[in-house]
mmCIF file of C-alpha atoms in Angstrom:
data_model
loop_
_atom_site.group_PDB
_atom_site.id
_atom_site.type_symbol
_atom_site.label_atom_id
_atom_site.label_comp_id
_atom_site.label_asym_id
_atom_site.label_seq_id
_atom_site.Cartn_x
_atom_site.Cartn_y
_atom_site.Cartn_z
ATOM 1 C CA MET A 1 160.104 185.288 23.910
ATOM 2 C CA GLU A 2 163.000 184.776 26.352
ATOM 3 C CA GLU A 3 165.783 182.368 25.585
ATOM 4 C CA LEU A 4 164.676 178.849 26.066
ATOM 5 C CA LEU A 5 166.465 176.485 28.431
ATOM 6 C CA VAL A 6 165.208 173.552 26.203
ATOM 7 C CA LYS A 7 167.807 174.693 23.580
ATOM 8 C CA MET A 8 170.674 173.320 25.739
ATOM 9 C CA GLU A 9 173.124 170.880 24.239
ATOM 10 C CA GLU A 10 172.838 168.293 27.118
ATOM 11 C CA PHE A 11 169.480 167.235 25.835
ATOM 12 C CA LYS A 12 171.133 165.498 22.840
ATOM 13 C CA SER A 13 171.992 162.675 25.077
ATOM 14 C CA LEU A 14 168.340 161.893 25.657
ATOM 15 C CA HIS A 15 167.934 160.827 22.034
ATOM 16 C CA LYS A 16 169.918 157.593 22.926
ATOM 17 C CA MET A 17 166.866 156.297 24.632
ATOM 18 C CA PHE A 18 165.272 155.748 21.278
ATOM 19 C CA GLN A 19 168.407 154.436 19.571
ATOM 20 C CA ILE A 20 168.111 150.869 20.696
ATOM 21 C CA GLU A 21 170.035 148.572 18.390
ATOM 22 C CA GLN A 22 167.832 147.055 15.714
ATOM 23 C CA ALA A 23 164.604 148.236 17.352
ATOM 24 C CA LEU A 24 161.968 150.151 15.503
ATOM 25 C CA PRO A 25 161.349 153.759 16.744
ATOM 26 C CA LEU A 26 157.765 152.961 17.760
ATOM 27 C CA ILE A 27 155.848 153.337 21.090
ATOM 28 C CA ALA A 28 152.737 151.134 21.003
ATOM 29 C CA GLY A 29 150.163 149.778 23.324
ATOM 30 C CA PRO A 30 146.409 150.183 24.215
ATOM 31 C CA CYS A 31 144.644 153.495 24.887
ATOM 32 C CA ALA A 32 143.786 151.971 28.262
ATOM 33 C CA ILE A 33 145.127 149.132 30.383
ATOM 34 C CA GLU A 34 142.069 146.909 30.757
ATOM 35 C CA ASN A 35 143.419 143.646 32.277
ATOM 36 C CA TYR A 36 146.657 141.594 32.534
ATOM 37 C CA ALA A 37 145.793 139.190 29.699
ATOM 38 C CA GLN A 38 145.310 142.168 27.312
ATOM 39 C CA MET A 39 148.670 143.719 28.155
ATOM 40 C CA GLU A 40 150.488 140.338 27.860
ATOM 41 C CA LEU A 41 149.182 139.789 24.326
ATOM 42 C CA VAL A 42 150.195 143.290 23.345
ATOM 43 C CA ALA A 43 153.678 142.850 24.864
ATOM 44 C CA GLN A 44 154.188 139.538 23.095
ATOM 45 C CA ASN A 45 153.239 141.228 19.879
ATOM 46 C CA LEU A 46 155.689 144.102 20.509
ATOM 47 C CA VAL A 47 158.546 141.621 21.227
ATOM 48 C CA LYS A 48 157.797 139.829 18.058
ATOM 49 C CA ASN A 49 157.955 142.955 16.042
ATOM 50 C CA ASN A 50 161.179 144.177 17.818
ATOM 51 C CA VAL A 51 159.435 147.158 19.468
ATOM 52 C CA ARG A 52 160.780 148.078 22.887
ATOM 53 C CA PHE A 53 158.389 150.794 24.021
ATOM 54 C CA ILE A 54 155.036 149.983 25.484
ATOM 55 C CA ARG A 55 152.341 152.586 26.427
ATOM 56 C CA GLY A 56 149.111 152.004 28.209
ATOM 57 C CA GLY A 57 146.765 154.358 30.176
ATOM 58 C CA ALA A 58 146.098 153.645 33.828
ATOM 59 C CA TYR A 59 144.582 156.949 34.696
ATOM 60 C CA LYS A 60 142.263 158.146 31.749
ATOM 61 C CA PRO A 61 141.039 161.717 31.650
ATOM 62 C CA ARG A 62 137.783 161.489 29.822
ATOM 63 C CA THR A 63 135.410 164.155 28.624
ATOM 64 C CA SER A 64 132.462 162.379 30.126
ATOM 65 C CA PRO A 65 132.629 161.387 33.788
ATOM 66 C CA TYR A 66 130.551 158.301 32.943
ATOM 67 C CA ASP A 67 133.315 156.728 30.490
ATOM 68 C CA PHE A 68 135.867 154.280 31.644
ATOM 69 C CA GLN A 69 138.460 156.198 33.755
ATOM 70 C CA GLY A 70 141.146 153.510 33.862
ATOM 71 C CA LEU A 71 142.239 150.988 36.456
ATOM 72 C CA GLY A 72 144.466 153.480 38.292
ATOM 73 C CA LEU A 73 147.059 151.981 40.583
ATOM 74 C CA GLU A 74 146.113 148.358 39.451
ATOM 75 C CA GLY A 75 146.809 149.295 35.858
ATOM 76 C CA LEU A 76 150.228 150.622 36.801
ATOM 77 C CA LYS A 77 151.086 147.467 38.558
ATOM 78 C CA ILE A 78 150.042 145.427 35.589
ATOM 79 C CA LEU A 79 152.148 147.669 33.340
ATOM 80 C CA ASP A 80 155.179 147.316 35.801
ATOM 81 C CA ASP A 81 154.957 143.504 35.858
ATOM 82 C CA ILE A 82 154.651 143.282 32.038
ATOM 83 C CA ARG A 83 157.638 145.644 31.391
ATOM 84 C CA LYS A 84 159.840 143.564 33.649
ATOM 85 C CA LYS A 85 158.682 140.217 32.208
ATOM 86 C CA TYR A 86 159.257 141.271 28.615
ATOM 87 C CA ASN A 87 162.096 143.767 29.007
ATOM 88 C CA LEU A 88 160.116 146.731 27.685
ATOM 89 C CA ILE A 89 160.304 150.416 28.321
ATOM 90 C CA ALA A 90 156.981 151.599 29.719
ATOM 91 C CA ILE A 91 155.178 154.926 29.283
ATOM 92 C CA SER A 92 151.919 155.863 31.167
ATOM 93 C CA GLU A 93 150.130 159.044 32.179
ATOM 94 C CA ILE A 94 149.638 160.466 35.549
ATOM 95 C CA MET A 95 147.349 163.486 36.200
ATOM 96 C CA ASP A 96 147.966 164.425 39.875
ATOM 97 C CA PRO A 97 151.039 165.723 41.647
ATOM 98 C CA ARG A 98 150.232 163.222 44.422
ATOM 99 C CA ASP A 99 150.791 160.388 41.933
ATOM 100 C CA ILE A 100 154.290 161.320 40.713
ATOM 101 C CA GLU A 101 156.051 158.989 43.155
ATOM 102 C CA THR A 102 153.777 156.125 42.089
ATOM 103 C CA GLY A 103 154.395 156.897 38.400
ATOM 104 C CA MET A 104 158.148 156.889 38.985
ATOM 105 C CA LYS A 105 157.893 153.464 40.720
ATOM 106 C CA TYR A 106 155.857 151.656 38.018
ATOM 107 C CA THR A 107 157.035 153.380 34.730
ATOM 108 C CA ASP A 108 160.105 154.270 32.907
ATOM 109 C CA VAL A 109 158.652 157.404 31.528
ATOM 110 C CA ILE A 110 155.794 159.550 32.931
ATOM 111 C CA GLN A 111 153.429 160.976 30.445
ATOM 112 C CA ILE A 112 151.847 164.421 30.973
ATOM 113 C CA GLY A 113 148.736 164.400 28.625
ATOM 114 C CA SER A 114 147.279 167.050 26.490
ATOM 115 C CA ARG A 115 144.686 168.129 28.956
ATOM 116 C CA ASN A 116 147.375 168.624 31.640
ATOM 117 C CA MET A 117 149.879 170.639 29.523
ATOM 118 C CA HIS A 118 148.735 173.635 31.502
ATOM 119 C CA ASN A 119 148.630 171.973 34.823
ATOM 120 C CA TYR A 120 151.520 174.096 36.204
ATOM 121 C CA SER A 121 151.489 172.438 39.569
ATOM 122 C CA LEU A 122 152.070 169.018 38.024
ATOM 123 C CA LEU A 123 154.765 170.433 35.640
ATOM 124 C CA LYS A 124 156.606 172.026 38.413
ATOM 125 C CA GLU A 125 156.579 168.859 40.574
ATOM 126 C CA VAL A 126 157.746 166.452 37.896
ATOM 127 C CA GLY A 127 160.396 169.053 37.159
ATOM 128 C CA LYS A 128 161.778 168.473 40.597
ATOM 129 C CA THR A 129 162.469 164.763 39.762
ATOM 130 C CA SER A 130 164.996 163.267 37.355
ATOM 131 C CA HIS A 131 162.521 160.733 36.008
ATOM 132 C CA PRO A 132 162.017 160.849 32.169
ATOM 133 C CA VAL A 133 158.837 162.787 31.224
ATOM 134 C CA LEU A 134 156.968 162.803 27.966
ATOM 135 C CA LEU A 135 154.935 166.071 27.706
ATOM 136 C CA LYS A 136 152.144 166.177 25.046
ATOM 137 C CA ARG A 137 151.104 169.321 23.300
ATOM 138 C CA GLY A 138 147.755 170.726 24.455
ATOM 139 C CA MET A 139 145.053 170.095 21.906
ATOM 140 C CA MET A 140 144.495 173.915 21.401
ATOM 141 C CA SER A 141 148.028 175.157 22.301
ATOM 142 C CA THR A 142 150.449 177.184 20.141
ATOM 143 C CA VAL A 143 154.025 175.998 19.679
ATOM 144 C CA ASN A 144 155.188 178.687 21.959
ATOM 145 C CA GLU A 145 152.757 177.724 24.661
ATOM 146 C CA PHE A 146 153.987 174.143 24.276
ATOM 147 C CA LEU A 147 157.671 175.100 24.641
ATOM 148 C CA LEU A 148 156.877 177.234 27.612
ATOM 149 C CA ALA A 149 155.108 174.388 29.305
ATOM 150 C CA ALA A 150 158.278 172.365 28.701
ATOM 151 C CA GLU A 151 160.273 175.144 30.379
ATOM 152 C CA TYR A 152 158.267 174.698 33.534
ATOM 153 C CA ILE A 153 159.768 171.132 33.765
ATOM 154 C CA VAL A 154 163.261 172.078 32.678
ATOM 155 C CA CYS A 155 163.741 175.217 34.771
ATOM 156 C CA ASN A 156 162.840 173.136 38.003
ATOM 157 C CA GLY A 157 165.722 170.777 37.238
ATOM 158 C CA ASN A 158 164.534 167.964 35.143
ATOM 159 C CA LYS A 159 166.536 167.573 31.926
ATOM 160 C CA ASN A 160 165.029 164.181 31.011
ATOM 161 C CA LEU A 161 162.216 165.619 28.946
ATOM 162 C CA ILE A 162 160.672 164.311 25.698
ATOM 163 C CA LEU A 163 158.053 166.393 23.748
ATOM 164 C CA CYS A 164 155.121 164.791 21.828
ATOM 165 C CA GLU A 165 153.078 166.403 19.042
ATOM 166 C CA ARG A 166 149.637 164.816 19.108
ATOM 167 C CA GLY A 167 147.571 167.068 16.829
ATOM 168 C CA ILE A 168 145.524 170.213 17.494
ATOM 169 C CA ARG A 169 141.811 170.884 17.205
ATOM 170 C CA SER A 170 140.232 172.334 14.147
ATOM 171 C CA PHE A 171 137.006 172.773 12.301
ATOM 172 C CA ASP A 172 137.625 169.681 10.085
ATOM 173 C CA SER A 173 136.014 166.468 11.285
ATOM 174 C CA ASN A 174 137.649 164.189 8.807
ATOM 175 C CA THR A 175 140.375 163.404 11.365
ATOM 176 C CA ARG A 176 140.116 163.570 15.068
ATOM 177 C CA ASN A 177 142.719 166.391 15.244
ATOM 178 C CA ILE A 178 145.054 168.074 12.677
ATOM 179 C CA LEU A 179 148.547 166.840 12.752
ATOM 180 C CA ASP A 180 150.780 169.814 12.719
ATOM 181 C CA ILE A 181 153.774 168.977 10.555
ATOM 182 C CA ALA A 182 155.041 172.533 10.844
ATOM 183 C CA CYS A 183 155.161 172.088 14.624
ATOM 184 C CA ILE A 184 157.597 169.231 14.133
ATOM 185 C CA CYS A 185 159.989 171.252 12.118
ATOM 186 C CA GLU A 186 159.607 174.185 14.392
ATOM 187 C CA ILE A 187 160.331 172.231 17.507
ATOM 188 C CA LYS A 188 163.430 170.632 15.962
ATOM 189 C CA GLN A 189 164.708 174.146 14.945
ATOM 190 C CA GLN A 190 164.134 175.625 18.470
ATOM 191 C CA THR A 191 165.131 172.752 20.852
ATOM 192 C CA ASN A 192 167.434 169.854 21.231
ATOM 193 C CA LEU A 193 164.653 167.740 22.994
ATOM 194 C CA PRO A 194 163.608 164.403 21.575
ATOM 195 C CA LEU A 195 160.428 164.523 19.690
ATOM 196 C CA VAL A 196 157.724 161.835 19.495
ATOM 197 C CA VAL A 197 154.611 162.032 17.198
ATOM 198 C CA ASP A 198 151.399 160.485 18.365
ATOM 199 C CA LEU A 199 149.570 159.439 15.212
ATOM 200 C CA SER A 200 146.550 157.774 16.868
ATOM 201 C CA HIS A 201 145.340 160.834 18.682
ATOM 202 C CA SER A 202 146.109 163.201 15.868
ATOM 203 C CA LEU A 203 144.371 161.035 13.194
ATOM 204 C CA GLY A 204 141.717 159.162 15.144
ATOM 205 C CA ARG A 205 141.411 156.682 12.362
ATOM 206 C CA LYS A 206 143.368 153.721 10.983
ATOM 207 C CA ASP A 207 142.722 153.703 7.226
ATOM 208 C CA ILE A 208 145.334 156.336 6.413
ATOM 209 C CA ILE A 209 147.929 155.707 9.072
ATOM 210 C CA LEU A 210 150.560 153.794 6.873
ATOM 211 C CA PRO A 211 151.343 156.730 4.521
ATOM 212 C CA ILE A 212 151.328 159.134 7.314
ATOM 213 C CA VAL A 213 153.861 156.908 9.278
ATOM 214 C CA LYS A 214 156.099 156.785 6.360
ATOM 215 C CA ALA A 215 155.921 160.616 5.847
ATOM 216 C CA VAL A 216 156.594 161.482 9.521
ATOM 217 C CA MET A 217 159.564 158.964 9.659
ATOM 218 C CA THR A 218 161.322 161.043 7.000
ATOM 219 C CA MET A 219 161.201 164.106 9.254
ATOM 220 C CA GLN A 220 163.637 162.434 11.740
ATOM 221 C CA VAL A 221 161.491 162.268 14.692
ATOM 222 C CA ASP A 222 162.712 160.207 17.576
ATOM 223 C CA ALA A 223 159.670 157.886 17.622
ATOM 224 C CA ILE A 224 156.104 157.446 16.589
ATOM 225 C CA MET A 225 153.331 156.665 19.056
ATOM 226 C CA LEU A 226 150.511 154.294 18.088
ATOM 227 C CA GLU A 227 147.553 152.644 19.824
ATOM 228 C CA ILE A 228 147.130 148.951 19.315
ATOM 229 C CA HIS A 229 144.744 146.491 21.051
ATOM 230 C CA ASN A 230 144.144 142.789 20.930
ATOM 231 C CA ASP A 231 140.407 143.390 20.359
ATOM 232 C CA PRO A 232 139.846 147.021 19.273
ATOM 233 C CA ASN A 233 136.023 146.435 18.523
ATOM 234 C CA HIS A 234 135.584 145.827 22.300
ATOM 235 C CA ALA A 235 138.060 148.329 23.644
ATOM 236 C CA LEU A 236 136.816 150.381 26.628
ATOM 237 C CA SER A 237 138.146 153.608 25.071
ATOM 238 C CA ASP A 238 139.001 154.994 21.667
ATOM 239 C CA ASN A 239 138.244 151.752 19.657
ATOM 240 C CA ASN A 240 138.187 153.511 16.302
ATOM 241 C CA GLN A 241 141.824 154.513 16.285
ATOM 242 C CA GLN A 242 143.442 151.395 17.772
ATOM 243 C CA LEU A 243 145.062 149.039 15.474
ATOM 244 C CA SER A 244 144.499 145.352 15.887
ATOM 245 C CA LEU A 245 147.543 143.194 16.440
ATOM 246 C CA PRO A 246 147.420 141.790 12.823
ATOM 247 C CA GLU A 247 147.037 145.243 11.482
ATOM 248 C CA PHE A 248 149.994 146.361 13.462
ATOM 249 C CA ASP A 249 152.046 143.487 12.079
ATOM 250 C CA VAL A 250 151.220 144.711 8.517
ATOM 251 C CA LEU A 251 152.251 148.218 9.412
ATOM 252 C CA VAL A 252 155.509 147.050 10.828
ATOM 253 C CA ARG A 253 156.315 144.993 7.710
ATOM 254 C CA HIS A 254 155.664 147.941 5.487
ATOM 255 C CA ILE A 255 157.711 150.517 7.315
ATOM 256 C CA SER A 256 160.583 147.906 7.793
ATOM 257 C CA SER A 257 160.769 146.973 4.091
#
């Protein structure tokens, strides 16, 4: 494997994005942006818990074409209004190179999701911008494939890149995916890029999330991504893995103590 550009020292400055004084290194929000009232309740909860990063899907790549696909531009506009109103840092996914300018306008960080890790046209185009990008590992990708996908962004000029381990598929159905702890260590050895771990998509369940949060935080990751919802039982997507707001409150108290 050729020398990786993602080893460069200049990436160390990106870690400052997550080093907000007194704020918890968490990124939280619903799987999908459903309406303004939902996002306002979530934002108020994040502010209460001293969490500065909000996530929410406006464009939802779903396995079934009949599932909720997100609000699209309307969702991004809701997220934009919420981030400004509550002084939050917003992260949301785009899937199409034609939506990059829109993503840059309405978010602080563009997310490239697991299904698009190999969308090289999208990687090249976000690489031509300087907008922060969070790249998720493909659900069946090796660590080297993940890092080479990151290279597509970096070698096109964008040094504002964050990596996200979100679990990989396996034969075991006890969790939605397998959280690859070794991947975390490997990436930290091979790169200077900030690293986020998405526990909601890797676990797909809430009952074991607290001890895993505590374990991952000891690995000096830059942030942990979680899905939270004001009414998970009636969420339009991934309701089993989204923490309710009271459940999130409890988790924050435990990891803060």
